[in-house]
Coordinates of C-alpha atoms and ligand atoms in Angstrom, one line a residue:
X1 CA -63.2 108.5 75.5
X2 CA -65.2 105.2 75.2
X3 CA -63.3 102.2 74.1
X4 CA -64.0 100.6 70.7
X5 CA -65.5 98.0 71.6
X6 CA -68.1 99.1 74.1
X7 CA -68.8 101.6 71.2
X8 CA -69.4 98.5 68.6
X9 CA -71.5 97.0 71.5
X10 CA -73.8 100.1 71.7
X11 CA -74.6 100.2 68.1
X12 CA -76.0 96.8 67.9
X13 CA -77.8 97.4 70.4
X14 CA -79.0 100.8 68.6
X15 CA -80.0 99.2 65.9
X16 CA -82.6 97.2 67.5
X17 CA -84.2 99.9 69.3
X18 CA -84.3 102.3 66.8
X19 CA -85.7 99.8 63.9
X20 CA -88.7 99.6 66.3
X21 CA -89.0 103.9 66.6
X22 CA -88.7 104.2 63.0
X23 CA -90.9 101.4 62.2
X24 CA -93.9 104.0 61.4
X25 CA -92.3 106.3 59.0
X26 CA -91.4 104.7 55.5
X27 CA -87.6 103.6 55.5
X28 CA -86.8 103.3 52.4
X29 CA -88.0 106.4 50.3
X30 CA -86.5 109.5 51.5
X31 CA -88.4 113.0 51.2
X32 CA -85.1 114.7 48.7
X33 CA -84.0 113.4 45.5
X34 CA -80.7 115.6 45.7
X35 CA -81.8 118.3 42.9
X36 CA -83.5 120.8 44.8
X37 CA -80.5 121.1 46.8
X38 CA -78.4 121.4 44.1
X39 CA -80.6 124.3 42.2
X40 CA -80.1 126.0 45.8
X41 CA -75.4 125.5 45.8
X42 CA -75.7 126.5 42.1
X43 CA -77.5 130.3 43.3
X44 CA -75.2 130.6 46.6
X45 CA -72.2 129.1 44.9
X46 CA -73.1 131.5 41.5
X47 CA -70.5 133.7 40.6
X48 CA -72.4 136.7 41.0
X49 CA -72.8 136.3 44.5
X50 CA -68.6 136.8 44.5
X51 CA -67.7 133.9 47.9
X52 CA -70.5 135.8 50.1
X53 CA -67.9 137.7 52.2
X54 CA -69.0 139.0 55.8
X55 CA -70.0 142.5 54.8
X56 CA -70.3 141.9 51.3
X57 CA -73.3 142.6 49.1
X58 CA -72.8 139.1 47.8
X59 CA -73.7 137.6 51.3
X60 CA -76.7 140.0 51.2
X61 CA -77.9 138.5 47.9
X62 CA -77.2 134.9 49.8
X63 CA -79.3 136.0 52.4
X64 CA -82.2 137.6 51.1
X65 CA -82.4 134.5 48.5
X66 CA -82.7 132.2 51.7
X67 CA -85.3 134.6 53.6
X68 CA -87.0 133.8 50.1
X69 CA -87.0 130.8 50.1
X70 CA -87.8 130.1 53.9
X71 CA -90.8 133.3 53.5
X72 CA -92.0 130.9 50.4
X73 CA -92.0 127.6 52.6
X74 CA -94.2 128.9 55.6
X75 CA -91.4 129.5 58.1
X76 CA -92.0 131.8 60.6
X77 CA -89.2 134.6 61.5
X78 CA -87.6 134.5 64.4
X79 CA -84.9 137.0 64.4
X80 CA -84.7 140.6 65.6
X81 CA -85.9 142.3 62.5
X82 CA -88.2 139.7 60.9
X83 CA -85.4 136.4 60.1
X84 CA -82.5 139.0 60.6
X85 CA -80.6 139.3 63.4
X86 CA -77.9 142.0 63.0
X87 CA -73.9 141.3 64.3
X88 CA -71.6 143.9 64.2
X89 CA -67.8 143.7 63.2
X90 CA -64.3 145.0 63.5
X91 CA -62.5 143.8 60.9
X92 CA -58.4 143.9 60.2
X93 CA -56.1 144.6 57.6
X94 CA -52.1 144.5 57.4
X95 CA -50.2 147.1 55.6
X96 CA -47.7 144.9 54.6
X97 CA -45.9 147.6 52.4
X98 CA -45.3 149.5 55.9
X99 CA -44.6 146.0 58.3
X100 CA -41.8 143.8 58.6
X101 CA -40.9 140.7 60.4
X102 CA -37.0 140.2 61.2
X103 CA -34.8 136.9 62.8
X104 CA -32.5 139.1 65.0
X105 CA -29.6 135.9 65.9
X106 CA -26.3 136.5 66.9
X107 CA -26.3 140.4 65.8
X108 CA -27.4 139.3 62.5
X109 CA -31.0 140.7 61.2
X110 CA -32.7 138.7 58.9
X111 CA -35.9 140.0 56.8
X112 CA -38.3 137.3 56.6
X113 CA -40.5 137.1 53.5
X114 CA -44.2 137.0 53.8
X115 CA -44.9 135.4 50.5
X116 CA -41.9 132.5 51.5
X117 CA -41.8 132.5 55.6
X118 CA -43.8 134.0 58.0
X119 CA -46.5 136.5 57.8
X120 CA -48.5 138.8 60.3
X121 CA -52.0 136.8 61.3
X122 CA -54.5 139.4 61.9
X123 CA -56.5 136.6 63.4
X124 CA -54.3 137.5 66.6
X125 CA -52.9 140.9 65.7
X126 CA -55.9 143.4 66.1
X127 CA -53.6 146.8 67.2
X128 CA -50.2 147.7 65.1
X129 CA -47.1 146.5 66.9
X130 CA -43.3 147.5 67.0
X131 CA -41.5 144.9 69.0
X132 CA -38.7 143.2 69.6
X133 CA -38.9 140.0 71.8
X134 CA -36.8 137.0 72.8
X135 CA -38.7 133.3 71.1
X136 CA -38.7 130.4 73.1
X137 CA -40.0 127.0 71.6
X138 CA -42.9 125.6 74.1
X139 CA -43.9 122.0 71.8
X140 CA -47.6 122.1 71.2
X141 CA -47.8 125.2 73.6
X142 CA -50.4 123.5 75.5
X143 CA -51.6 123.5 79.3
X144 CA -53.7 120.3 79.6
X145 CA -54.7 119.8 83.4
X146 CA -56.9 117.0 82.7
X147 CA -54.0 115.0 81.9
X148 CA -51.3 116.2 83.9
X149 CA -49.7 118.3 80.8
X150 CA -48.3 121.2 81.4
X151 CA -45.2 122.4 78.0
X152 CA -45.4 125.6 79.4
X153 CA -43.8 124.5 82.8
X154 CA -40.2 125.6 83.9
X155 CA -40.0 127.8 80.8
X156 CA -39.7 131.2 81.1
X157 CA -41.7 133.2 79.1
X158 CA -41.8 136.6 80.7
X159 CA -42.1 139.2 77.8
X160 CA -41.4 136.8 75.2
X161 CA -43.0 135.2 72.1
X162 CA -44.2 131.6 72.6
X163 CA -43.1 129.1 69.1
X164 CA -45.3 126.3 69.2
X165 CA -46.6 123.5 66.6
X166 CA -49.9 123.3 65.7
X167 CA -51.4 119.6 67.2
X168 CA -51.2 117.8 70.1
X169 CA -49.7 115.0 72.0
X170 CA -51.6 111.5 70.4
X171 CA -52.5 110.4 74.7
X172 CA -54.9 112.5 74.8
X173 CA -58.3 112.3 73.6
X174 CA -59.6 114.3 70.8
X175 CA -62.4 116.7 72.4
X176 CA -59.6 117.7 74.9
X177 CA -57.2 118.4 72.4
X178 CA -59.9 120.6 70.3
X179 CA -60.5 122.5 73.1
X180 CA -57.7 123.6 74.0
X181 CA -56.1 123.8 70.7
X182 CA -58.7 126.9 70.5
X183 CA -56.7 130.3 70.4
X184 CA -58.4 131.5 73.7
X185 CA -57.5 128.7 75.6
X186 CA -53.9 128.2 74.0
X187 CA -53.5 131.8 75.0
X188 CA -55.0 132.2 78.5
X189 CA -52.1 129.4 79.4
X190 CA -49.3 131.5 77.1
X191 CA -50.7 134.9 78.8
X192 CA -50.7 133.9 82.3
X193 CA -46.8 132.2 82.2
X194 CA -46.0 136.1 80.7
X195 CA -45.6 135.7 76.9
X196 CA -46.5 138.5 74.5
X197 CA -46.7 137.0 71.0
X198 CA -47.1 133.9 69.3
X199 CA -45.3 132.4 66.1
X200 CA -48.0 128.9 65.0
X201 CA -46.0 126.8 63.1
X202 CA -48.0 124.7 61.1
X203 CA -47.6 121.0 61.2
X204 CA -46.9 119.5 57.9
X205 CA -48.6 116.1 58.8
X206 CA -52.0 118.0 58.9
X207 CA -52.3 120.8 56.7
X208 CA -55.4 120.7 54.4
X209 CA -54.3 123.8 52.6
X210 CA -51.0 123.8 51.2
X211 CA -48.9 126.9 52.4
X212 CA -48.4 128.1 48.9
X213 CA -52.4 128.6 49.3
X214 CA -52.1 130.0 52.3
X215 CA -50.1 132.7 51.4
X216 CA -51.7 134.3 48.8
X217 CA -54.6 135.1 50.3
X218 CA -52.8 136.0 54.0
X219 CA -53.6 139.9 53.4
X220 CA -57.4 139.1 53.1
X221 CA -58.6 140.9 56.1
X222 CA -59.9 139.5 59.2
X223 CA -62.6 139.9 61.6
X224 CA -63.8 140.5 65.4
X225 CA -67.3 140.9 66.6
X226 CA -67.4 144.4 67.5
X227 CA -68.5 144.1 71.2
X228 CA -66.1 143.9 74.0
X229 CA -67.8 140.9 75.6
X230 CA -66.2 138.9 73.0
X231 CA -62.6 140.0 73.5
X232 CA -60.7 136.8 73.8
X233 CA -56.8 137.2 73.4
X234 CA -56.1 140.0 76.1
X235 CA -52.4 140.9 76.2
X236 CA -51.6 139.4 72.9
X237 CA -49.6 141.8 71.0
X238 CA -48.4 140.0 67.6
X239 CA -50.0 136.5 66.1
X240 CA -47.1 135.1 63.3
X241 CA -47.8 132.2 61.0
X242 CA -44.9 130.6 60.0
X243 CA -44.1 128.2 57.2
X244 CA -42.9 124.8 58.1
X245 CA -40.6 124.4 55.2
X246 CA -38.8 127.6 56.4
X247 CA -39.3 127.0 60.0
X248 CA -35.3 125.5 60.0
X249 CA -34.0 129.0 60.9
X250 CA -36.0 129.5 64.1
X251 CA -34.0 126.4 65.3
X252 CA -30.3 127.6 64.5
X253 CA -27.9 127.7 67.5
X254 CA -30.6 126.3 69.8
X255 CA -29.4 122.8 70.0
X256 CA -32.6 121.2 68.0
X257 CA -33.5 121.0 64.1
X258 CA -37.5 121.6 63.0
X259 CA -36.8 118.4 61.0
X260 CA -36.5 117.1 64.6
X261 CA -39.6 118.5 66.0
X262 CA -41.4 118.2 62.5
X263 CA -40.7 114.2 62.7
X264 CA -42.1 113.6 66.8
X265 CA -45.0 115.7 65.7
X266 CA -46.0 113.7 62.3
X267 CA -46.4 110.8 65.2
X268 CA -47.8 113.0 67.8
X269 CA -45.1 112.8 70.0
X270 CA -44.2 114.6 73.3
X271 CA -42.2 117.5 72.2
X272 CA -38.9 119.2 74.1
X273 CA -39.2 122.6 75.2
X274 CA -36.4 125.0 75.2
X275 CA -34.9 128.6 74.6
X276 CA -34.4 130.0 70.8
X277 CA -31.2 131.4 70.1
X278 CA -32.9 134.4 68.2
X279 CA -35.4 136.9 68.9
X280 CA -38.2 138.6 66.3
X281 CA -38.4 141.7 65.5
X282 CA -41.9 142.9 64.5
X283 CA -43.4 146.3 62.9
X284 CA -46.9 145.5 62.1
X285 CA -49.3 148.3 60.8
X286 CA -52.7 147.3 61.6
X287 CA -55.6 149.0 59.5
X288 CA -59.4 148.3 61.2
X289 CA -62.8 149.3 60.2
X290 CA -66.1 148.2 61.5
X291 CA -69.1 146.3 59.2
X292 CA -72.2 145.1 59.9
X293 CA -73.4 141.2 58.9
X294 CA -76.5 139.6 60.0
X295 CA -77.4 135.6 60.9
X296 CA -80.8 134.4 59.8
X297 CA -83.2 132.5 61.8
X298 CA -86.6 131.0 60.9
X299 CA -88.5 128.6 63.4
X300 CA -91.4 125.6 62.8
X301 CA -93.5 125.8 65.9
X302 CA -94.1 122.5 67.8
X303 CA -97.7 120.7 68.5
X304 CA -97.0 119.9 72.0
X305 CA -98.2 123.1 74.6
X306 CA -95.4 122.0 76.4
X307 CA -92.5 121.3 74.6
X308 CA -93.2 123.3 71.6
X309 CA -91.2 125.9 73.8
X310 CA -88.0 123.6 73.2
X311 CA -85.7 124.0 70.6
X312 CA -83.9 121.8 68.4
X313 CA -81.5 123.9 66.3
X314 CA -80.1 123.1 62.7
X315 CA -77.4 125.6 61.7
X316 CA -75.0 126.1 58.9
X317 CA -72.9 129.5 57.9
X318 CA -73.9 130.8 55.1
X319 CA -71.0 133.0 54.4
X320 CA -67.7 132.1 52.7
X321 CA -64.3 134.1 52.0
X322 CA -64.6 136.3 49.2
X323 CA -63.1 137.0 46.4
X324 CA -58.8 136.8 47.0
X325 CA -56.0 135.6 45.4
X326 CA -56.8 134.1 41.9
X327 CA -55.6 130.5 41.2
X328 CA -55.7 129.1 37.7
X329 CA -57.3 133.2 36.6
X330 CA -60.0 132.8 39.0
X331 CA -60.5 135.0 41.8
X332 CA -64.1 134.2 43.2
X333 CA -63.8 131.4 45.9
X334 CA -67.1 130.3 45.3
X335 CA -67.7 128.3 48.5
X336 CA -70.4 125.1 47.0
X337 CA -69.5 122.8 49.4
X338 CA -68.4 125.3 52.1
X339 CA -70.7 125.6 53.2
X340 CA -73.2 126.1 49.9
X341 CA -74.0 122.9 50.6
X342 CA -74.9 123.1 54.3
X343 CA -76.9 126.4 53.7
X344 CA -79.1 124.8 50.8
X345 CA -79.9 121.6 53.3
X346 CA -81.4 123.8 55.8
X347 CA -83.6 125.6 53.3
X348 CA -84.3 121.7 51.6
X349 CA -85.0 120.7 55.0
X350 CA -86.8 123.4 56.3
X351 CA -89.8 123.1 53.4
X352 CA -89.4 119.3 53.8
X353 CA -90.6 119.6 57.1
X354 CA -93.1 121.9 56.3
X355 CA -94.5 120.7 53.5
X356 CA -95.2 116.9 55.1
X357 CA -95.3 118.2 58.8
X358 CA -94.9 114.7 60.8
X359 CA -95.8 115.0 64.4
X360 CA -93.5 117.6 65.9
X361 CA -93.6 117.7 69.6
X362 CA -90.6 120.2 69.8
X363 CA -90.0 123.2 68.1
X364 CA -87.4 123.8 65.0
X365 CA -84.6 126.9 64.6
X366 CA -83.3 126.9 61.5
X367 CA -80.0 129.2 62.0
X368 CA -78.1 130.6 58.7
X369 CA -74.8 132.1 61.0
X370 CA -72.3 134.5 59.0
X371 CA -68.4 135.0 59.4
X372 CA -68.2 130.9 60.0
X373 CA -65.3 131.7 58.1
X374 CA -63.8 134.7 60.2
X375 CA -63.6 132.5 63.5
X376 CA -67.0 131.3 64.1
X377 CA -68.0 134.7 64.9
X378 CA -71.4 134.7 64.0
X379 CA -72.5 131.8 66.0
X380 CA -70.7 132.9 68.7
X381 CA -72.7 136.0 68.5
X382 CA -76.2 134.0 68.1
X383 CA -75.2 131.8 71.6
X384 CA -74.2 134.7 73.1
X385 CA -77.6 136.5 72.1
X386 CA -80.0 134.1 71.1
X387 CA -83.7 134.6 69.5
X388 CA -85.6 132.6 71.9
X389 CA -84.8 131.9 75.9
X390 CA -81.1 130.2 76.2
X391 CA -82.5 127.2 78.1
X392 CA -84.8 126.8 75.6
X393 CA -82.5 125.3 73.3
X394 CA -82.0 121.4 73.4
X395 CA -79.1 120.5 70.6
X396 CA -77.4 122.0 67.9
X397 CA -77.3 119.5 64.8
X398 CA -74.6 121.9 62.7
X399 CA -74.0 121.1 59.3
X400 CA -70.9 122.3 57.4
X401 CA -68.9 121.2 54.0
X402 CA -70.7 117.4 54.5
X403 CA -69.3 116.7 51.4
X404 CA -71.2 114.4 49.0
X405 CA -68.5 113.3 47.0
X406 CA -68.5 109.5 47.1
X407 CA -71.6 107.6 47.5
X408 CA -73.1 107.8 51.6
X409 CA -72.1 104.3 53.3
X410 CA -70.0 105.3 55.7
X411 CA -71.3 108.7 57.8
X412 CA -68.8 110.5 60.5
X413 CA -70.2 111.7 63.4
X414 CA -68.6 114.6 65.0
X415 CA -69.1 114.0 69.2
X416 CA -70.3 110.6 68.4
X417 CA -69.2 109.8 71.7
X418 CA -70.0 112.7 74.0
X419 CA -73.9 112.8 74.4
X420 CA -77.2 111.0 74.1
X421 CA -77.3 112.8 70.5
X422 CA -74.2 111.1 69.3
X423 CA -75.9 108.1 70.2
X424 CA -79.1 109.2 68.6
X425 CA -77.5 110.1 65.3
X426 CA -75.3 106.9 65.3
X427 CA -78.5 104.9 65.4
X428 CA -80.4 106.9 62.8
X429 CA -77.1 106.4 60.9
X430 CA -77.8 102.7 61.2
X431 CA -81.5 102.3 61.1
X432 CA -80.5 104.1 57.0
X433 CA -77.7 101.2 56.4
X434 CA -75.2 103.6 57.2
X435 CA -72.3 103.0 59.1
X436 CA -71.4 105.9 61.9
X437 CA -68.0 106.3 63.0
X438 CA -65.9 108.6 65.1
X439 CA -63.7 111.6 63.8
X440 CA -60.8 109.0 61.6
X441 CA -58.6 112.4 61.3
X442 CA -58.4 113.6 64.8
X443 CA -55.5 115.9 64.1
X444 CA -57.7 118.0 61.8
X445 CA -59.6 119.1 64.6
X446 CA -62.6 119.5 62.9
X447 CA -65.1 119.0 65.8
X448 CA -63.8 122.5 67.0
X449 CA -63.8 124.0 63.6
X450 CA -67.6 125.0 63.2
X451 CA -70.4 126.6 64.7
X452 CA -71.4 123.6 66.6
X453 CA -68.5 124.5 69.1
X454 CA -70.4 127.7 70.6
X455 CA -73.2 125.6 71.0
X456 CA -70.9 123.3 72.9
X457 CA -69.7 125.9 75.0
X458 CA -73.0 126.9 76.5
X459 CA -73.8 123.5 77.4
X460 CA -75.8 122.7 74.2
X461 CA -75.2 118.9 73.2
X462 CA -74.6 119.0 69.7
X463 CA -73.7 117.2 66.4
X464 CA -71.4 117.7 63.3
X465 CA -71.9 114.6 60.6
X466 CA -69.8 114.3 57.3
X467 CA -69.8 111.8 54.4
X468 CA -66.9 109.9 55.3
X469 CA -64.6 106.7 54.3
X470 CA -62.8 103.9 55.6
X471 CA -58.5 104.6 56.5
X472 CA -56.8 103.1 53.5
X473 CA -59.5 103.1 50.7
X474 CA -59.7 104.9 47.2
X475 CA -62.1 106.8 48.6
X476 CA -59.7 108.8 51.5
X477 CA -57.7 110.0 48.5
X478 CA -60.6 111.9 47.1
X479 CA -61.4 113.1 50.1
X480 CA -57.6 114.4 50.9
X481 CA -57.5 115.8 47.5
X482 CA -60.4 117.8 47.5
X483 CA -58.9 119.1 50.8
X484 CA -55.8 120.1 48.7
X485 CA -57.4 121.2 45.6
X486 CA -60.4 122.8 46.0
X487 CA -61.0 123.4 50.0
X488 CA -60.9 127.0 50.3
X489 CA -60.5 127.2 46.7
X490 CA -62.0 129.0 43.9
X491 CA -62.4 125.6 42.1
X492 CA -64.7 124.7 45.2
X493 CA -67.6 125.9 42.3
X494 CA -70.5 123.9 40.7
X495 CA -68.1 122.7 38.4
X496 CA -66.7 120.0 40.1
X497 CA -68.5 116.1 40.7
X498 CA -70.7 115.6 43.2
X499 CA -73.1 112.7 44.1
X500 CA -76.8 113.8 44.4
X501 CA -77.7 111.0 45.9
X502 CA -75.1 110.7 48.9
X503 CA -77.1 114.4 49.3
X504 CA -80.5 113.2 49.0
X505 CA -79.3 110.1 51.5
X506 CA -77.7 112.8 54.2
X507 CA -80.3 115.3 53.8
X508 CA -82.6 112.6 55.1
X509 CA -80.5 111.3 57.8
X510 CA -80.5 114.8 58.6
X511 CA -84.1 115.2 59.0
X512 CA -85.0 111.9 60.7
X513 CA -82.6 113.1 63.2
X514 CA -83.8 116.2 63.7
X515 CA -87.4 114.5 64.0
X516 CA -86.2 112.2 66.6
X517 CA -84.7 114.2 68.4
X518 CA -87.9 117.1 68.6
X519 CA -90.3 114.1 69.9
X520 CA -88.2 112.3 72.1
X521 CA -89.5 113.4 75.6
X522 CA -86.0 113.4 77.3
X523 CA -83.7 115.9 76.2
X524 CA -80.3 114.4 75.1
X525 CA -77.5 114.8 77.9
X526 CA -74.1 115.0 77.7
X527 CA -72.2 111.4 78.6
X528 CA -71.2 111.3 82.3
X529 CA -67.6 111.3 81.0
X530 CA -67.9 113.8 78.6
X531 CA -65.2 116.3 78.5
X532 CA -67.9 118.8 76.8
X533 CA -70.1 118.1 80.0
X534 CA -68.6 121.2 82.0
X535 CA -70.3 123.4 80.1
X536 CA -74.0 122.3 80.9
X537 CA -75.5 124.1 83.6
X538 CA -77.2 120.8 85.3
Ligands
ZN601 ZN1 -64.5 127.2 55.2

C-alpha cells in the first residue's frame, strides 16, 4: 500500500491533468437532477416487488421493469436470450425443528440456542451433518504468506472444527486482508491443516448488523450456483455463526476469556492460538432445492472500429433479500439503497449516455447481476461466462448501496490505490470538487463485499465508489446508524431521507468516469505493487 503522502502528492498532480481533459465538456452542470433516479428506487424499492429475492417473481417484475426501461433508451441486448442471461441455483434451507447444536465440556452437554448463541450458516453447510468434533481457537484463522502469517501453524486441526474471529491483524494492508478473509481462501488454509467445520465468531468492533438482526432472519435460505465449477468449500462439513456476547462459553477451562480475545481484536491485534476445552456436537438437517435467476446485460456500441470491441463495464445487483423476519410489523426488506439505488443509476446512466452520446471510442456493458446478496453469485457467474470475449473487458466500475445520505464532498474510492482506474476516478473525483479518499473502515471489508471482486479475480481492474465522510464528524454517525438501523432492513424503503442531489452529483461522477475511461487509448493497469495484480493475465 502506498503511503499517504505520495498519495496527497498524486492527486495534485491529478488535478492539473485532468482540468485540462475535462476542459471540453461543461463542468459545472451535470446531465441528472437526482429525480429520475429516484422515480426508478421508488418502483424497485415498491412494496409490491416484496425485496426482489433470487427466484422470486418480485425480482422478475425488477427485471423486466429495467429491460423496459433499457429497450425504451435504445440499448442494445447483449445477453443470451435478448438482455437475459440465465444462472441457475441450489439453494439451502435448515430444519431447525430437526437440528441441534450442543457444547459437549467436561461430560456436560450443553444445548445452544439459535435465537441467543449460535446457529447453522447454510452459507457453509450445503449437505446435513451429524458430528461431533473437538474446537480449537486459531485467532483470525488466517494463512497470510505475503506477510509471513501463518495462525494456523503448530496447531493441530486434524478432524476438528476451526473457532476463529472475524478480522484481521491491523499490519497488514487492506486488499490482502479482503482477500483472504473470503470463505474460499479462509478455508483452502483450514482444509489443508485437516479441519472439518468452522464456528465465525463475529467481532463486536465491526458488526454493521446488530446480532439481534442477525438472528431473526438466520433461517432465510441460502444459495449456490448450481454448477460444479463453482464449488468452493470442499471438505467443509458444518459452517456455525456464533454470537459474540455468548461466545464466553467456548472459552471455559481453556486458559483464555473471549473478553480477552474480543479486546486484542477491537485493536486488531495478533491473537493466541490454542486448544478448546469442549467439543460441538452438531445435527444439522439440510433441505435444498434448485431455482433459476437471470443477470441483465445491455451494451452502447463504441465509434472507434477498433476499440469499440473493448468493454468498459458498469454493474450493480439488482436483487435484494426478500421478505423475512418483520421488524417494527414489517416484513418486506425493501432494498432502496441496497442496491435500488445502484440498479436505478445504471438505467439513469445508461439513457444519459444514450440520449447525449459524447464521443465513445470504447464500448459500454451495462450489467444488472442477481444473488449479490447470496454471495456474489451472480457476478461470479457473469465472469465466469461472460456475454462478450473475456479479454474484451477493460474495468468494472461496480456500484452498490453509494449511499446519498449527506451531501457529496467527500467520495470513497474502493481500490483507490491498486490501478490506473483508482487514479482515474480519484482525479474525476477532484476535477467535480470532490475529495477521494481510501476505504476509512478497513475492517468492514467492503472492497471484497460486491460484485466488483469477481471482476477482480479475473484480472479486471475495477472500482467501487461511496458517498463518504471525514473520521470524527456528525456525518460518520449517520452513516453508522443507517448501517444499524436500516442496512439490511425493512426500513431500508422510500421512506427514509435521502439527498437528491449527492445522487445527481455521483451519478455524474459516475458517468464522466465511465467516459474517461471508454476513450482513453491505454487501458488502465493494475499498480506494479498491487496485491490485486496476480490476477491479470499480462
Ligand atoms: Zn446487501
Amino acid at each position: 500500500m502506498r503511503s499517504i503522502l505520495s498519495v496527497i502528492l498524486f492527486l495534485v498532480f491529478a488535478v492539473t491533468s485532468s482540468a485540462q481533459q475535462t476542459s471540453s465538456h461543461s463542468r459545472s452542470e451535470g446531465h441528472f437532477d437526482g429525480h429520475s433516479w429516484w422515480s426508478h428506487v421508488k418502483f424497485l424499492a415498491d412494496d409490491s416487488l416484496e425485496g426482489r429475492e433470487t427466484g422470486s417473481e418480485g425480482l422478475r417484475k425488477a427485471q423486466a421493469y429495467a429491460v423496459e426501461q433499457l429497450q425504451k433508451d435504445g440499448l442494445e441486448p447483449a445477453g443470451v436470450n435478448g438482455f437475459y442471461q440465465p444462472v441457475h441455483f441450489n439453494q439451502y434451507e435448515v430444519d431447525e425443528a430437526k437440528s441441534s447444536l450442543a457444547l459437549v465440556t467436561n461430560g456436560q452437554t450443553k444445548t445452544l440456542s439459535f435465537a441467543d448463541d449460535a446457529f447453522i450458516n447454510t452459507r457453509s453447510t450445503h449437505a446435513s451433518a451429524n458430528l461431533s468434533a473437538p474446537l480449537v481457537f486459531v485467532g483470525y484463522g488466517l494463512q497470510i504468506p505475503e506477510k509471513n502469517l501463518d495462525e494456523l501453524a503448530g496447531v493441530d486441526l486434524k478432524g476438528k472444527i476451526a473457532v476463529y474471529l472475524v478480522g484481521s491483524p491491523s499490519d497488514i494492508p487492506t486488499a490482502l486482508a479482503s482477500h483472504y478473509q473470503t470463505a474460499s481462501e479462509r478455508w483452502k488454509a483450514l482444509h489443508a491443516a485437516g479441519a472439518i467445520g468452522t464456528i465465525t465468531i463475529f467481532n463486536p468492533a465491526s458488526m454493521d448488523i446488530p446480532w439481534s438482526r442477525i438472528s431473526v432472519n438466520r433461517n432465510h435460505p441460502s444459495m449456490d450456483l448450481a454448477d460444479a465449477e463453482f464449488y468452493e468449500t470442499p471438505g467443509l462439513q458444518l459452517g456455525v455463526a456464533f454470537n459474540p456476547a455468548s461466545a464466553e462459553q467456548l472459552f471455559a477451562g481453556s486458559g483464555h476469556t473471549f473478553a480477552e480475545i474480543a479486546t486484542l481484536g477491537k485493536d486488531r491485534k495478533p491473537l493466541p492460538h490454542f486448544a478448546l476445552a469442549g467439543s460441538l456436537k452438531a445435527n444439522a438437517v439440510i433441505l435444498t432445492k434448485s431455482l433459476e435467476s437471470a443477470n441483465i446485460v445491455a451494451k452502447l456500441t463504441g465509434s472507434n472500429p477498433a476499440l469499440k470491441n473493448e468493454f468498459v463495464v458498469l454493474s450493480a445487483h439488482i436483487d435484494h433479500i426478500g421478505i423475512g423476519a418483520p421488524i417494527n410489523g414489517d416484513r418486506i426488506y425493501n432494498g432502496a439503497m441496497d442496491n435500488g439505488s445502484g440498479s436505478a443509476l445504471v438505467m439513469d446512466i445508461a439513457a444519459s449516455l444514450k440520449a447525449h452520446p459524447e464521443k465513445l471510442e470504447r464500448s459500454i456493458l451495462f450489467l444488472l447481476v442477481t444473488a449479490e446478496e447470496k454471495g456474489l453469485l451472480g457476478s461470479r457467474y457473469f465472469a465466469a461466462h461472460p456475454t462478450v470475449a473475456p479479454k474484451s473487458i477493460i474495468a468494472d466500475v461496480n456500484v452498490d448501496m453509494f449511499l446519498p445520505i449527506v451531501p457529496l464532498k467527500i467520495l470513497k474510492i474502493g481500490g483507490l490505490e491498486e490501478s490506473g482506474l483508482g487514479d482515474r476516478a480519484a482525479a474525476v473525483a477532484q476535477s467535480m470538487g470532490l475529495k477521494p479518499i481510501a476505504d476509512p473502515e478497513p475492517l468492514r471489508n467492503t472492497f471484497i463485499r460486491s460484485d466488483q471482486y469477481n471482476f477482480i479475480k479475473k484480472g479486471v481492474p475495477s472500482v467501487k465508489c461511496d458517498v463518504s465522510f471525514e473520521p470524527g464528524t456528525p456525518e460518520q454517525k449517520i452513516f453508522k446508524d443507517w448501517l444499524t438501523n436500516r442496512y439490511h432492513a425493512p426500513s431500508d424503503d422510500v421512506n427514509q431521507p435521502v439527498d437528491l442531489q449527492a445522487a445527481a452529483g455521483y451519478e455524474e461522477f459516475t458517468r464522466r468516469l465511465l467516459l474517461e475511461t471508454a476513450n482513453t487509448p491505454e487501458r488502465p493497469r493494475w499498480k506494479p505493487d498491487s496485491f490485486f495484480r496476480r490476477y491479470a493475465a499480462d
